[in-house]
Short mmCIF file of C-alpha atoms (C1' of nucleotides) in Angstrom, two decimals:
data_model
loop_
_atom_site.label_atom_id
_atom_site.label_comp_id
_atom_site.label_asym_id
_atom_site.label_seq_id
_atom_site.Cartn_x
_atom_site.Cartn_y
_atom_site.Cartn_z
CA MET A 1 63.51 84.13 -241.33
CA THR A 2 64.12 81.38 -243.82
CA GLN A 3 62.43 80.34 -246.97
CA GLU A 4 60.63 77.49 -245.23
CA ASN A 5 58.21 80.06 -243.84
CA PHE A 6 56.96 80.80 -247.30
CA LYS A 7 54.76 79.09 -249.78
CA SER A 8 56.86 79.02 -252.89
CA PRO A 9 55.61 80.64 -256.11
CA LEU A 10 55.60 78.70 -259.35
CA LEU A 11 58.51 79.62 -261.60
CA THR A 12 58.48 79.17 -265.36
CA VAL A 13 60.35 80.40 -268.41
CA ASP A 14 58.69 81.59 -271.64
CA SER A 15 60.21 82.88 -274.84
CA VAL A 16 59.07 85.12 -277.64
CA LEU A 17 60.86 83.87 -280.73
CA PHE A 18 60.63 86.24 -283.70
CA THR A 19 61.37 85.57 -287.31
CA ILE A 20 60.65 87.16 -290.66
CA LYS A 21 58.71 85.02 -293.09
CA ASP A 22 56.58 85.76 -296.15
CA ASN A 23 57.24 89.47 -295.74
CA SER A 24 55.84 89.64 -292.27
CA LEU A 25 57.07 89.43 -288.73
CA LYS A 26 56.02 86.27 -286.93
CA ILE A 27 56.45 84.58 -283.58
CA LEU A 28 56.43 80.94 -282.67
CA LEU A 29 53.33 79.74 -280.82
CA LEU A 30 52.46 76.28 -279.53
CA LYS A 31 49.07 74.82 -278.89
CA ARG A 32 48.80 73.69 -275.28
CA LYS A 33 48.04 70.03 -274.76
CA ASN A 34 47.39 70.27 -271.04
CA SER A 35 45.42 72.21 -268.51
CA PRO A 36 45.40 75.07 -267.68
CA PHE A 37 44.49 76.80 -270.94
CA GLN A 38 44.30 73.47 -272.75
CA ASN A 39 44.09 74.01 -276.55
CA SER A 40 44.98 77.69 -276.21
CA TRP A 41 48.00 79.01 -278.05
CA ALA A 42 50.98 79.87 -275.88
CA LEU A 43 54.60 80.95 -276.02
CA PRO A 44 57.18 78.16 -276.00
CA GLY A 45 58.35 77.59 -272.45
CA GLY A 46 57.81 75.62 -269.31
CA PHE A 47 59.14 74.80 -265.90
CA ILE A 48 62.79 75.04 -264.99
CA ASP A 49 64.38 71.64 -264.59
CA VAL A 50 66.76 72.15 -261.70
CA ASP A 51 68.72 69.07 -262.71
CA LYS A 52 69.12 69.86 -266.40
CA ASP A 53 69.29 73.66 -266.37
CA GLY A 54 72.17 75.67 -264.92
CA SER A 55 70.20 78.89 -265.26
CA ALA A 56 66.89 80.16 -266.60
CA GLU A 57 68.61 80.98 -269.88
CA ASP A 58 69.43 77.29 -270.21
CA THR A 59 65.75 76.51 -269.78
CA ALA A 60 64.75 79.01 -272.46
CA CYS A 61 67.37 77.64 -274.79
CA ARG A 62 66.43 74.04 -274.14
CA LYS A 63 62.74 74.65 -274.83
CA LEU A 64 63.44 76.57 -278.02
CA THR A 65 65.90 74.01 -279.29
CA ASP A 66 63.34 71.28 -278.58
CA LYS A 67 60.82 72.98 -280.80
CA THR A 68 62.96 74.37 -283.62
CA GLY A 69 65.87 71.97 -283.78
CA VAL A 70 68.44 74.75 -283.46
CA THR A 71 69.73 77.22 -280.91
CA PRO A 72 68.61 80.74 -281.78
CA PRO A 73 71.52 83.04 -282.66
CA TYR A 74 70.14 85.75 -280.39
CA LEU A 75 68.56 85.32 -276.98
CA GLU A 76 68.22 87.89 -274.23
CA GLN A 77 66.20 88.17 -271.09
CA LEU A 78 63.15 90.36 -271.49
CA ASN A 79 61.36 90.73 -268.17
CA THR A 80 59.88 88.62 -265.43
CA PHE A 81 56.13 88.64 -265.23
CA SER A 82 54.72 87.79 -261.86
CA SER A 83 51.45 87.98 -260.02
CA LYS A 84 49.12 86.01 -257.87
CA SER A 85 46.58 85.76 -260.68
CA ARG A 86 48.43 85.14 -263.95
CA ASP A 87 48.28 81.37 -263.46
CA PRO A 88 45.13 79.69 -262.10
CA ARG A 89 47.33 77.23 -260.20
CA GLY A 90 48.54 80.01 -257.91
CA TRP A 91 51.14 82.72 -257.40
CA SER A 92 53.56 82.44 -260.28
CA ALA A 93 56.40 84.14 -262.07
CA SER A 94 57.60 83.65 -265.62
CA ILE A 95 61.05 84.73 -266.68
CA ALA A 96 60.47 85.83 -270.26
CA TYR A 97 63.10 85.73 -272.99
CA PHE A 98 63.27 87.42 -276.32
CA ALA A 99 64.87 85.55 -279.23
CA LEU A 100 65.46 85.96 -282.94
CA ILE A 101 66.03 83.38 -285.63
CA ALA A 102 65.81 82.87 -289.37
CA HIS A 103 62.93 80.53 -289.96
CA GLU A 104 65.00 78.88 -292.71
CA GLU A 105 67.44 77.67 -290.07
CA THR A 106 64.78 75.82 -288.11
CA ASN A 107 63.23 72.47 -288.87
CA LEU A 108 59.73 73.92 -288.73
CA ASP A 109 59.63 74.49 -292.47
CA VAL A 110 60.88 71.04 -293.33
CA THR A 111 58.76 69.02 -290.95
CA PRO A 112 55.58 70.92 -290.27
CA ARG A 113 53.72 69.34 -287.40
CA ASN A 114 50.78 67.32 -288.61
CA ASP A 115 48.80 68.25 -285.55
CA GLU A 116 49.62 71.92 -286.13
CA SER A 117 50.92 72.13 -282.60
CA ALA A 118 53.60 74.65 -283.55
CA GLN A 119 53.02 77.65 -285.82
CA TRP A 120 54.70 80.81 -286.96
CA VAL A 121 51.99 83.36 -286.25
CA ASP A 122 51.81 86.75 -287.85
CA VAL A 123 52.40 89.54 -285.35
CA GLU A 124 49.73 91.64 -287.04
CA SER A 125 47.09 89.03 -286.36
CA LEU A 126 48.05 89.01 -282.67
CA MET A 127 47.35 92.71 -282.33
CA ASP A 128 43.70 91.95 -282.94
CA GLU A 129 42.36 90.28 -279.84
CA THR A 130 39.46 88.74 -281.70
CA ALA A 131 41.46 86.99 -284.40
CA ASN A 132 42.61 83.39 -284.65
CA TYR A 133 45.02 82.16 -282.00
CA GLN A 134 43.38 84.49 -279.48
CA PRO A 135 43.20 84.71 -276.59
CA LEU A 136 46.66 83.44 -275.74
CA ALA A 137 47.24 81.39 -272.57
CA PHE A 138 48.17 83.08 -269.28
CA ASP A 139 49.43 86.66 -269.75
CA HIS A 140 51.25 85.69 -272.93
CA GLN A 141 49.58 88.46 -274.88
CA GLN A 142 51.19 90.97 -272.54
CA ILE A 143 54.58 89.24 -272.77
CA PHE A 144 54.38 89.24 -276.55
CA GLN A 145 53.57 92.96 -276.63
CA PHE A 146 56.45 93.71 -274.31
CA ALA A 147 58.80 91.76 -276.58
CA LEU A 148 57.53 93.50 -279.68
CA GLU A 149 58.17 96.89 -278.11
CA ARG A 150 61.69 95.83 -277.24
CA LEU A 151 62.33 94.63 -280.78
CA LYS A 152 61.07 97.89 -282.23
CA GLN A 153 63.14 99.92 -279.81
CA LYS A 154 66.32 98.00 -280.53
CA ALA A 155 65.75 98.25 -284.26
CA LEU A 156 66.05 102.01 -283.83
CA TYR A 157 69.56 101.97 -282.43
CA SER A 158 71.20 98.67 -283.35
CA MET A 159 71.54 96.09 -286.09
CA LEU A 160 69.89 93.48 -283.86
CA PRO A 161 67.16 92.50 -286.34
CA VAL A 162 69.72 90.87 -288.65
CA PHE A 163 69.37 87.80 -286.47
CA CYS A 164 65.94 87.32 -288.04
CA LEU A 165 67.67 86.83 -291.38
CA PRO A 166 69.53 83.80 -292.72
CA LYS A 167 73.31 83.65 -292.33
CA GLU A 168 73.75 85.24 -295.75
CA PHE A 169 71.51 88.12 -296.68
CA THR A 170 71.33 91.25 -298.79
CA LEU A 171 71.00 94.86 -297.73
CA GLY A 172 67.64 94.94 -299.44
CA GLU A 173 66.39 92.10 -297.24
CA TYR A 174 67.59 93.96 -294.18
CA HIS A 175 65.90 97.13 -295.37
CA THR A 176 62.61 95.32 -295.87
CA LEU A 177 62.91 93.68 -292.48
CA ILE A 178 63.43 96.99 -290.68
CA GLU A 179 60.49 98.58 -292.45
CA ILE A 180 58.28 95.67 -291.46
CA ILE A 181 59.38 95.81 -287.83
CA LEU A 182 58.99 99.56 -287.54
CA GLY A 183 55.87 99.69 -289.68
CA LYS A 184 57.06 102.67 -291.65
CA SER A 185 59.44 103.49 -294.44
CA ILE A 186 63.09 104.15 -293.70
CA GLN A 187 65.63 105.66 -296.05
CA LYS A 188 67.83 102.98 -297.59
CA LYS A 189 70.75 105.35 -297.45
CA THR A 190 70.48 105.65 -293.67
CA LEU A 191 70.51 101.90 -293.15
CA TYR A 192 73.37 101.41 -295.58
CA ARG A 193 75.43 103.98 -293.69
CA ARG A 194 74.80 102.24 -290.41
CA PHE A 195 75.45 98.86 -291.92
CA GLU A 196 78.83 100.10 -293.07
CA ALA A 197 79.62 101.94 -289.82
CA SER A 198 78.76 98.94 -287.65
CA ASN A 199 81.65 97.01 -289.17
CA MET A 200 79.81 93.84 -288.19
CA PHE A 201 79.50 92.33 -291.65
CA GLU A 202 81.56 91.19 -294.58
CA GLU A 203 80.78 90.49 -298.19
CA THR A 204 80.54 86.85 -299.09
CA GLY A 205 81.58 87.62 -302.66
CA GLU A 206 78.38 86.05 -303.92
CA THR A 207 75.36 87.92 -305.13
CA LEU A 208 71.68 87.16 -304.99
CA ALA A 209 69.37 87.99 -307.85
CA THR A 210 65.74 88.50 -307.01
CA GLY A 211 64.51 89.51 -310.42
CA ALA A 212 66.47 92.65 -311.21
CA ARG A 213 70.04 93.69 -310.46
CA ALA A 214 71.73 91.13 -308.20
CA ALA A 215 72.55 92.27 -304.68
CA MET A 216 75.70 91.61 -302.72
CA LEU A 217 75.36 88.97 -300.03
CA TYR A 218 76.74 89.69 -296.58
CA ARG A 219 77.38 87.62 -293.51
CA LEU A 220 78.21 88.40 -289.88
CA LYS A 221 81.93 88.59 -289.24
CA GLU A 222 83.34 85.91 -286.97
CA ASP A 223 84.13 88.29 -284.15
CA ALA A 224 81.27 90.70 -284.72
CA GLU A 225 79.99 92.57 -281.67
CA LEU A 226 76.54 94.07 -281.66
CA VAL A 227 76.94 97.83 -282.02
CA ASN A 228 74.66 100.43 -280.47
CA PHE A 229 74.32 103.72 -282.34
CA GLU A 230 74.20 107.07 -280.59
CA ARG A 231 71.02 108.15 -282.27
CA ASN A 232 67.66 106.57 -282.97
CA LEU A 233 66.11 106.31 -286.36
CA GLY A 234 63.27 108.80 -286.74
CA MET B 1 53.64 67.21 -267.38
CA THR B 2 52.76 69.38 -264.42
CA GLN B 3 54.80 71.35 -262.03
CA GLU B 4 54.61 68.63 -259.38
CA ASN B 5 57.27 66.76 -261.32
CA PHE B 6 59.75 69.48 -260.57
CA LYS B 7 61.71 70.55 -257.58
CA SER B 8 60.89 74.21 -257.25
CA PRO B 9 63.67 76.81 -257.33
CA LEU B 10 63.91 79.42 -254.59
CA LEU B 11 62.53 82.78 -255.67
CA THR B 12 63.58 86.08 -254.12
CA VAL B 13 63.47 89.79 -254.91
CA ASP B 14 66.41 92.18 -254.47
CA SER B 15 66.68 95.88 -255.16
CA VAL B 16 69.48 98.28 -255.96
CA LEU B 17 68.42 101.60 -254.48
CA PHE B 18 70.54 104.53 -255.63
CA THR B 19 70.79 107.99 -254.17
CA ILE B 20 73.13 110.95 -254.35
CA LYS B 21 74.68 112.00 -251.05
CA ASP B 22 77.79 113.99 -250.10
CA ASN B 23 78.63 114.46 -253.76
CA SER B 24 78.78 110.78 -254.51
CA LEU B 25 76.51 108.08 -255.80
CA LYS B 26 75.52 105.55 -253.17
CA ILE B 27 73.39 102.44 -252.83
CA LEU B 28 71.59 101.05 -249.83
CA LEU B 29 73.14 97.93 -248.30
CA LEU B 30 72.04 95.88 -245.32
CA LYS B 31 74.11 93.68 -243.11
CA ARG B 32 72.73 90.15 -243.11
CA LYS B 33 71.69 88.82 -239.73
CA ASN B 34 71.16 85.26 -240.88
CA SER B 35 72.83 82.47 -242.75
CA PRO B 36 73.78 82.15 -245.54
CA PHE B 37 76.29 84.97 -245.82
CA GLN B 38 75.68 85.99 -242.22
CA ASN B 39 77.30 89.38 -241.50
CA SER B 40 77.96 90.03 -245.17
CA TRP B 41 76.50 93.13 -246.76
CA ALA B 42 73.63 92.56 -249.16
CA LEU B 43 71.04 94.33 -251.26
CA PRO B 44 67.69 94.96 -249.60
CA GLY B 45 65.32 92.15 -250.53
CA GLY B 46 63.94 88.80 -249.52
CA PHE B 47 61.39 86.17 -250.26
CA ILE B 48 58.08 86.89 -251.93
CA ASP B 49 55.20 86.66 -249.50
CA VAL B 50 52.46 85.12 -251.60
CA ASP B 51 49.83 86.36 -249.16
CA LYS B 52 50.99 89.96 -248.89
CA ASP B 53 52.42 90.58 -252.36
CA GLY B 54 50.32 90.78 -255.51
CA SER B 55 53.44 90.78 -257.67
CA ALA B 56 57.22 90.82 -257.35
CA GLU B 57 57.15 94.59 -257.65
CA ASP B 58 55.03 94.67 -254.51
CA THR B 59 57.70 92.64 -252.75
CA ALA B 60 60.45 95.02 -253.86
CA CYS B 61 58.40 97.99 -252.77
CA ARG B 62 57.50 96.47 -249.44
CA LYS B 63 61.11 95.65 -248.60
CA LEU B 64 62.33 99.11 -249.57
CA THR B 65 59.57 100.86 -247.68
CA ASP B 66 60.39 98.75 -244.63
CA LYS B 67 63.97 99.97 -244.68
CA THR B 68 63.61 103.59 -245.76
CA GLY B 69 60.17 104.57 -244.49
CA VAL B 70 59.06 105.76 -247.93
CA THR B 71 58.15 104.38 -251.33
CA PRO B 72 60.84 105.26 -253.86
CA PRO B 73 59.62 107.60 -256.62
CA TYR B 74 61.21 105.40 -259.28
CA LEU B 75 61.28 101.62 -259.41
CA GLU B 76 61.74 99.40 -262.42
CA GLN B 77 62.59 95.81 -262.99
CA LEU B 78 66.23 95.23 -263.85
CA ASN B 79 66.84 91.57 -264.58
CA THR B 80 66.33 88.18 -263.05
CA PHE B 81 69.47 86.45 -261.92
CA SER B 82 69.23 82.70 -261.72
CA SER B 83 71.52 79.74 -261.40
CA LYS B 84 71.99 76.55 -259.52
CA SER B 85 74.94 78.00 -257.65
CA ARG B 86 74.15 81.60 -256.68
CA ASP B 87 72.56 80.51 -253.39
CA PRO B 88 74.12 77.74 -251.30
CA ARG B 89 70.63 76.57 -250.37
CA GLY B 90 70.00 75.42 -253.94
CA TRP B 91 68.76 76.44 -257.36
CA SER B 92 67.49 79.99 -257.03
CA ALA B 93 66.35 83.03 -258.93
CA SER B 94 66.27 86.63 -257.79
CA ILE B 95 64.12 89.18 -259.56
CA ALA B 96 66.22 92.33 -259.27
CA TYR B 97 64.81 95.85 -259.22
CA PHE B 98 66.44 99.18 -259.78
CA ALA B 99 65.23 102.15 -257.74
CA LEU B 100 66.07 105.81 -257.17
CA ILE B 101 65.38 108.05 -254.22
CA ALA B 102 66.54 111.25 -252.57
CA HIS B 103 68.21 110.22 -249.33
CA GLU B 104 66.64 113.29 -247.70
CA GLU B 105 63.21 111.74 -248.23
CA THR B 106 64.08 108.60 -246.29
CA ASN B 107 64.24 108.12 -242.54
CA LEU B 108 67.79 106.78 -242.76
CA ASP B 109 69.31 110.20 -242.10
CA VAL B 110 67.09 110.93 -239.14
CA THR B 111 67.30 107.61 -237.39
CA PRO B 112 70.59 105.99 -238.29
CA ARG B 113 70.62 102.41 -237.13
CA ASN B 114 72.66 101.97 -234.02
CA ASP B 115 73.76 98.57 -235.14
CA GLU B 116 74.76 99.98 -238.51
CA SER B 117 72.62 97.36 -240.16
CA ALA B 118 71.67 99.72 -243.02
CA GLN B 119 74.13 101.98 -244.81
CA TRP B 120 74.37 104.19 -247.84
CA VAL B 121 77.52 102.83 -249.47
CA ASP B 122 79.60 104.72 -251.96
CA VAL B 123 79.46 103.14 -255.40
CA GLU B 124 83.15 103.87 -255.91
CA SER B 125 84.09 101.77 -252.93
CA LEU B 126 82.08 98.87 -254.36
CA MET B 127 84.11 98.84 -257.54
CA ASP B 128 87.09 97.76 -255.52
CA GLU B 129 86.53 94.17 -254.52
CA THR B 130 88.97 94.38 -251.63
CA ALA B 131 87.40 97.38 -249.90
CA ASN B 132 85.02 97.52 -246.96
CA TYR B 133 81.60 95.95 -247.45
CA GLN B 134 83.17 93.39 -249.77
CA PRO B 135 82.49 90.75 -250.78
CA LEU B 136 78.75 91.19 -251.02
CA ALA B 137 76.41 88.29 -250.31
CA PHE B 138 75.25 85.97 -253.13
CA ASP B 139 75.81 87.47 -256.61
CA HIS B 140 74.86 90.92 -255.37
CA GLN B 141 78.07 92.41 -256.70
CA GLN B 142 76.99 91.37 -260.19
CA ILE B 143 73.47 92.69 -259.65
CA PHE B 144 74.84 96.00 -258.44
CA GLN B 145 77.11 96.33 -261.49
CA PHE B 146 74.22 95.54 -263.80
CA ALA B 147 72.13 98.24 -262.12
CA LEU B 148 74.92 100.79 -262.32
CA GLU B 149 75.29 100.15 -266.04
CA ARG B 150 71.57 100.66 -266.50
CA LEU B 151 71.64 103.92 -264.57
CA LYS B 152 74.55 105.21 -266.66
CA GLN B 153 72.87 104.19 -269.86
CA LYS B 154 69.58 105.85 -268.98
CA ALA B 155 71.37 109.02 -267.87
CA LEU B 156 72.56 109.32 -271.47
CA TYR B 157 69.12 109.50 -273.01
CA SER B 158 66.64 110.50 -270.31
CA MET B 159 66.14 112.70 -267.28
CA LEU B 160 65.74 109.62 -265.08
CA PRO B 161 68.43 110.57 -262.55
CA VAL B 162 66.32 113.45 -261.23
CA PHE B 163 64.64 110.86 -259.03
CA CYS B 164 67.86 110.80 -257.00
CA LEU B 165 67.23 114.44 -256.12
CA PRO B 166 64.82 115.93 -253.60
CA LYS B 167 61.41 117.12 -254.80
CA GLU B 168 62.79 120.62 -255.32
CA PHE B 169 66.19 120.98 -256.89
CA THR B 170 68.31 123.28 -259.02
CA LEU B 171 69.76 122.76 -262.46
CA GLY B 172 73.21 122.93 -260.91
CA GLU B 173 72.40 120.00 -258.64
CA TYR B 174 71.16 118.04 -261.63
CA HIS B 175 74.31 118.89 -263.56
CA THR B 176 76.53 117.72 -260.71
CA LEU B 177 74.49 114.52 -260.38
CA ILE B 178 74.87 113.64 -264.04
CA GLU B 179 78.60 114.26 -263.97
CA ILE B 180 78.95 112.00 -260.95
CA ILE B 181 76.90 109.22 -262.54
CA LEU B 182 78.71 109.38 -265.85
CA GLY B 183 82.10 110.03 -264.31
CA LYS B 184 82.96 112.77 -266.76
CA SER B 185 82.16 116.39 -267.41
CA ILE B 186 79.10 117.31 -269.43
CA GLN B 187 78.32 120.71 -270.90
CA LYS B 188 75.82 122.62 -268.77
CA LYS B 189 74.27 123.99 -271.92
CA THR B 190 73.43 120.53 -273.20
CA LEU B 191 71.68 119.50 -270.00
CA TYR B 192 69.81 122.79 -269.77
CA ARG B 193 68.55 122.36 -273.32
CA ARG B 194 67.30 118.85 -272.55
CA PHE B 195 65.81 119.97 -269.27
CA GLU B 196 63.81 122.58 -271.13
CA ALA B 197 62.90 120.29 -274.02
CA SER B 198 61.68 117.52 -271.72
CA ASN B 199 58.89 119.76 -270.48
CA MET B 200 58.81 117.64 -267.34
CA PHE B 201 59.54 120.37 -264.81
CA GLU B 202 58.21 123.69 -263.59
CA GLU B 203 59.76 126.52 -261.59
CA THR B 204 58.70 126.65 -257.96
CA GLY B 205 59.28 130.40 -257.93
CA GLU B 206 61.74 129.98 -255.08
CA THR B 207 65.48 130.16 -255.40
CA LEU B 208 68.24 128.40 -253.57
CA ALA B 209 71.49 130.12 -252.71
CA THR B 210 74.49 127.90 -252.33
CA GLY B 211 77.09 130.56 -251.69
CA ALA B 212 77.01 132.66 -254.82
CA ARG B 213 74.18 133.60 -257.14
CA ALA B 214 70.91 131.94 -256.13
CA ALA B 215 69.54 129.28 -258.50
CA MET B 216 65.98 128.68 -259.54
CA LEU B 217 64.31 125.69 -257.91
CA TYR B 218 62.36 123.27 -260.06
CA ARG B 219 59.96 120.45 -259.35
CA LEU B 220 58.44 117.65 -261.41
CA LYS B 221 55.15 118.61 -262.99
CA GLU B 222 52.11 116.73 -261.75
CA ASP B 223 51.55 114.90 -265.00
CA ALA B 224 55.17 114.60 -266.06
CA GLU B 225 56.08 111.65 -268.24
CA LEU B 226 59.64 110.46 -268.47
CA VAL B 227 60.98 111.54 -271.86
CA ASN B 228 63.52 109.60 -273.93
CA PHE B 229 65.76 111.65 -276.17
CA GLU B 230 66.72 110.56 -279.66
CA ARG B 231 70.43 110.93 -279.08
CA ASN B 232 72.81 109.89 -276.34
CA LEU B 233 75.12 112.27 -274.57
CA GLY B 234 78.67 111.79 -275.78
"C1'" DG C 1 78.33 151.80 -252.13
"C1'" DA C 2 82.07 149.84 -255.31
"C1'" DC C 3 83.98 145.92 -256.52
"C1'" DA C 4 85.69 141.12 -256.53
"C1'" DA C 5 84.39 136.32 -256.37
"C1'" DA C 6 81.60 132.72 -257.59
"C1'" DT C 7 78.08 130.37 -259.53
"C1'" DA C 8 73.78 130.77 -262.71
"C1'" DG C 9 72.36 131.00 -267.05
"C1'" DT C 10 72.66 132.45 -272.38
"C1'" DG C 11 74.42 133.09 -277.33
"C1'" DT C 12 76.37 131.22 -281.00
"C1'" DC C 13 79.34 128.61 -283.92
"C1'" DT C 14 80.87 123.93 -285.21
"C1'" DC C 15 80.21 119.16 -286.14
"C1'" DA C 16 78.27 114.49 -286.74
"C1'" DA C 17 74.75 111.72 -288.36
"C1'" DG C 18 70.08 111.03 -289.94
"C1'" DG C 19 66.38 112.45 -293.75
"C1'" DA C 20 65.29 113.50 -298.44
"C1'" DC C 21 65.80 112.53 -302.87
"C1'" DA C 22 68.05 112.45 -307.20
"C1'" DA C 23 71.61 110.27 -309.97
"C1'" DT C 24 74.07 106.35 -311.38
"C1'" DT C 25 74.97 101.38 -311.95
"C1'" DA C 26 74.13 96.52 -312.68
"C1'" DT C 27 71.26 92.75 -314.04
"C1'" DC C 28 67.28 90.62 -315.96
"C1'" DT C 29 63.68 90.14 -319.59
"C1'" DA C 30 61.67 90.85 -323.78
"C1'" DT D 1 70.02 96.16 -327.57
"C1'" DA D 2 66.30 98.73 -325.02
"C1'" DG D 3 63.56 99.02 -321.09
"C1'" DA D 4 62.40 97.67 -316.47
"C1'" DT D 5 63.69 97.02 -311.97
"C1'" DA D 6 66.15 97.09 -308.14
"C1'" DA D 7 70.99 98.16 -305.99
"C1'" DT D 8 74.01 101.55 -304.72
"C1'" DT D 9 75.99 106.19 -304.35
"C1'" DG D 10 76.16 111.47 -304.13
"C1'" DT D 11 74.82 115.50 -302.12
"C1'" DC D 12 72.35 118.88 -299.70
"C1'" DC D 13 69.38 119.86 -295.67
"C1'" DT D 14 68.22 119.60 -290.80
"C1'" DT D 15 68.60 118.61 -285.98
"C1'" DG D 16 70.63 118.49 -281.74
"C1'" DA D 17 74.97 117.79 -279.12
"C1'" DG D 18 79.86 119.90 -278.02
"C1'" DA D 19 82.71 123.84 -277.20
"C1'" DC D 20 83.33 127.90 -275.18
"C1'" DA D 21 82.90 132.60 -274.34
"C1'" DC D 22 79.86 135.96 -272.64
"C1'" DT D 23 76.33 138.11 -269.50
"C1'" DA D 24 73.64 138.15 -265.04
"C1'" DT D 25 72.80 137.82 -260.19
"C1'" DT D 26 73.91 137.26 -255.51
"C1'" DT D 27 77.12 137.45 -251.58
"C1'" DG D 28 80.92 139.14 -249.06
"C1'" DT D 29 84.71 142.51 -248.33
"C1'" DC D 30 86.50 146.80 -247.86
#
DNA sequence: GACAAATAGTGTCTCAAGGACAATTATCTA
DNA sequence: TAGATAATTGTCCTTGAGACACTATTTGTC
């Protein structure tokens, strides 16, 4: 039995790229220019180019770099969504990725698209299926929700969300970020303890003043490895 | 730009099916009858049948049911492995699944294949790349390792491994199972506390004697939901 | 039937890390 | 310089895992 006996499914790659901007969690959405779902908003992604891409991760990376101008500092595979009905063109599968970036590092702030084809969209507004940007193309709403769950879960037991922040950041910014992701208040002390215990960061020596006492700036250490804690935050 | 511009990658589904048998953790392997990797051992899987399968999970399920005679009580998606080089036939992706079953529930004990085309293979022997069954077809060694890591990880914070046990089992069997999966000794007390706290199980009323004092038999409750604990085992 | 062997299951103390929250420190503004 | 504001630290409480010894139940032997 060889693969020639089978009609081949469509295979695509889509990414959920998170950032923190204006005190809210956002993802990157693009307005589709072509059918199907023309003019709907969709996750950045597309078909694998078997000549350009060595793996699906290369495809995800290539598409994101195309849109943002930079390679996101964190990218992991999320899940593959497949069914006979998710794409009107036929049986299809999408390998979904989950990525984090500081919006300041992208070129989306500097050169906003005139045609508004690419937007940072507030996660809150995507929870309401009747709001702007809805409905998303394909099963992208489901993919987005899956990614959001993963982000929330990982925020409970790792420092992963720091990749939403710029290269240099303060503990206060991290604290705010975690509270926004989890949607509830977290003790500063707890985060500070983990921050210290992770041993992933170093002081830059600089401080950042946001109106009151200046806060120490930190950056990822060169050789930092993402640490998983033994317990979840409550 | 439509998908017609692209050569389409091959898309397959493979599963790592774990069980506990003869006091060791094993996975199901099949001997390949066809090229490529003819006569190598491989994970159960194959091409998606776009007519039969509504989703990739259906494919995984169908292939496993074909081989074992039953649907595994636990099946989740693991990861999709893709590259231009993992299959000599060309650019390919395999959606890998991770499944658990009690070997007693399958028909593999009752009707062992005469041609030895399907075997429960000891996980230990797969860690040694020079042993029997090696090397596995494609990147199945990597997929297997990924699955094993996932199983170990989940054993630390959930009761997931119970799906390797028969429908009725004792706490002692569960204890042994966990120690085998994690490869180290775990306090009975700790597991018993979690077992109780999970609220997933009920006494059958029967007991099972294994040579000394008889142990209470438990089964999954009808409406049991898999619980995640807040802390990992050490 | 008494008792030894073996495994099942419990009691209880210790310890590590998160939660609460108050106290202290540094910086800005008026 | 005082007051406001936010950063950072100190300390006690609580929860659940780890250690480990103790009790309970069944089987087999004499």
